[in-house]
PDB file of C-alpha atoms in Angstrom:
ATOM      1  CA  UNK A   1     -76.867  36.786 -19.970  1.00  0.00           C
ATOM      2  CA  UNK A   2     -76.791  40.504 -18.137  1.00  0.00           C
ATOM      3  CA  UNK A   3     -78.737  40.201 -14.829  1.00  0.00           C
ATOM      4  CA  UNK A   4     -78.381  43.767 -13.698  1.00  0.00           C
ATOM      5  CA  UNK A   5     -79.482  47.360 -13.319  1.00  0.00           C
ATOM      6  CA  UNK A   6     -76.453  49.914 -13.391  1.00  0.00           C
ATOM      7  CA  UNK A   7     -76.847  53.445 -11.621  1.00  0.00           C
ATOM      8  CA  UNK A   8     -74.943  55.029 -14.420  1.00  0.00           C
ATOM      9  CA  UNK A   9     -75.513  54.134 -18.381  1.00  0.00           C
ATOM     10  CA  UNK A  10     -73.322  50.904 -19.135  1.00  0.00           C
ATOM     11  CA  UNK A  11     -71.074  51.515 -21.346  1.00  0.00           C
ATOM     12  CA  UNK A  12     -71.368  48.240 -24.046  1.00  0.00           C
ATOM     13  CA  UNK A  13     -68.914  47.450 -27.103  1.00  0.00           C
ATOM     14  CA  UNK A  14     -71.648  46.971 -29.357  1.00  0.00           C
ATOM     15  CA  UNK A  15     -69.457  46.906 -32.036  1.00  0.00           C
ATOM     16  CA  UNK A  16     -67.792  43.644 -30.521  1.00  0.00           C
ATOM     17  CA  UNK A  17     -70.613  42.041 -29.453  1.00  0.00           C
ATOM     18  CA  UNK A  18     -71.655  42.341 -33.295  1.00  0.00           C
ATOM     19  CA  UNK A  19     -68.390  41.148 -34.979  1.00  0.00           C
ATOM     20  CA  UNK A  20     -68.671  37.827 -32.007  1.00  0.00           C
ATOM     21  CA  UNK A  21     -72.075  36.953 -33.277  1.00  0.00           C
ATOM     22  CA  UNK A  22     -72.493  37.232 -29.857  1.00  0.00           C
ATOM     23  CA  UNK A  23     -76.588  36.614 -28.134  1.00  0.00           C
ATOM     24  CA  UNK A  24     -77.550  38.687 -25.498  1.00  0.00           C
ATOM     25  CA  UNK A  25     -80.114  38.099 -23.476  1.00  0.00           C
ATOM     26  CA  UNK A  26     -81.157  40.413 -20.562  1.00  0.00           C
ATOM     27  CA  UNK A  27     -83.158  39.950 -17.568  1.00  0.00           C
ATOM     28  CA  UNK A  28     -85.090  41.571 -14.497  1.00  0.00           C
ATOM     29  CA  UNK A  29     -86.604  39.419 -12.427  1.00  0.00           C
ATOM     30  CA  UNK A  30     -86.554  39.855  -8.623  1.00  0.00           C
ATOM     31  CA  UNK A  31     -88.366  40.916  -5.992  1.00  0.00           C
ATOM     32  CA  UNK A  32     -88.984  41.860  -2.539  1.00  0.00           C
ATOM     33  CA  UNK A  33     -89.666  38.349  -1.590  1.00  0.00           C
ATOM     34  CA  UNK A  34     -86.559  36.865  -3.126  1.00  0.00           C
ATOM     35  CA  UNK A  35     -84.286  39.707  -1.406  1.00  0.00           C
ATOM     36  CA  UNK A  36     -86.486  38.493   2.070  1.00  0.00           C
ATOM     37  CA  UNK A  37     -85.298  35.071   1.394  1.00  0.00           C
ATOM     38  CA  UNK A  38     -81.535  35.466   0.503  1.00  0.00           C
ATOM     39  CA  UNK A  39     -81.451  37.827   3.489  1.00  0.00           C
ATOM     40  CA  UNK A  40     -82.638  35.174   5.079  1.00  0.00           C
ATOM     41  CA  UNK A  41     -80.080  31.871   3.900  1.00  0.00           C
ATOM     42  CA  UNK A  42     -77.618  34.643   4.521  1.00  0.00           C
ATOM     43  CA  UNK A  43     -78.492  35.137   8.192  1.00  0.00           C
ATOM     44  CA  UNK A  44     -78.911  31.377   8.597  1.00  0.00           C
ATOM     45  CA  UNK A  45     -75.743  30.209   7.163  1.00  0.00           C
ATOM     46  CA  UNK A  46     -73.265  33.213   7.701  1.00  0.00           C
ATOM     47  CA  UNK A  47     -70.922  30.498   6.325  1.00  0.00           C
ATOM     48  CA  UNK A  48     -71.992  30.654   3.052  1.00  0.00           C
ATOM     49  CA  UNK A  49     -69.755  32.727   1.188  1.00  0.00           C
ATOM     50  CA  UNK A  50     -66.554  30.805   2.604  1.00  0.00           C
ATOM     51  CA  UNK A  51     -68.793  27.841   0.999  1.00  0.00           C
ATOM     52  CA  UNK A  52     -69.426  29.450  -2.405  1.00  0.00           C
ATOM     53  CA  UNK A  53     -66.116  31.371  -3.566  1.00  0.00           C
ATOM     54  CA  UNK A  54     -62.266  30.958  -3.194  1.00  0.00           C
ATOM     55  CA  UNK A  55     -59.377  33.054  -3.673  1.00  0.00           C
ATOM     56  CA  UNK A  56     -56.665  31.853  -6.031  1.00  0.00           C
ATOM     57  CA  UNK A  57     -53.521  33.167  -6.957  1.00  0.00           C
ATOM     58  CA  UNK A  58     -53.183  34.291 -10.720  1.00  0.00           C
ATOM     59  CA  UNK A  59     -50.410  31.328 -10.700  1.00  0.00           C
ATOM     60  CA  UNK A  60     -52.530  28.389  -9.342  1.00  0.00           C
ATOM     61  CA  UNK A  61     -55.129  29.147 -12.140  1.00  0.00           C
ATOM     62  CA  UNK A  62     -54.527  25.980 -14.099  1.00  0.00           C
ATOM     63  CA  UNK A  63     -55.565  24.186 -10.120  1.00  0.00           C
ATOM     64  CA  UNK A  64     -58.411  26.108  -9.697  1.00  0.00           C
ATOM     65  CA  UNK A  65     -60.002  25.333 -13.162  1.00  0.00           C
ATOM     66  CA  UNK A  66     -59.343  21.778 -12.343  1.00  0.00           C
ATOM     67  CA  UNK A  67     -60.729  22.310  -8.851  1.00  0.00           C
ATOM     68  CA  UNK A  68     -64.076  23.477 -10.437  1.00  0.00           C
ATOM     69  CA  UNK A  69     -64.478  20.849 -13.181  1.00  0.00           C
ATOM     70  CA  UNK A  70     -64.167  17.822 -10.203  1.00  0.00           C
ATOM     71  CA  UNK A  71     -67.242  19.669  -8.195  1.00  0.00           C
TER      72      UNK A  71
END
């Protein structure tokens, strides 16, 4: 799924896409409100993003996978 607007034309390997078999499915769906509230959660919980992402070194990969399959 491609959630996104680009400020330049995307460039897309259609070709690829093709030979994968591969379903797209696009999406715009947001608005003011929903920018209000993650403002908001964002403000509230300046936490959040040491809550929701992790760095990794390439060489702990195999850790981190596991890491995300016990959450």
């Amino acid at each position: 799924m491609v959630v996104a607007l680009y400020g330049t034309p995307p460039v897309v390997a259609a070709n690829n896409a093709v030979r994968k078999e591969l379903n797209i499915i696009t999406s715009y769906s947001s608005h003011r409100a929903d920018y209000q509230l993650a403002l908001r959660i964002l403000q509230e919980r300046p936490d959040l993003g040491d809550l929701l992402m992790d760095v990794v070194p390439l060489r702990d990969i195999a850790v981190a996978f596991e890491k995300v399959v016990e959450e």
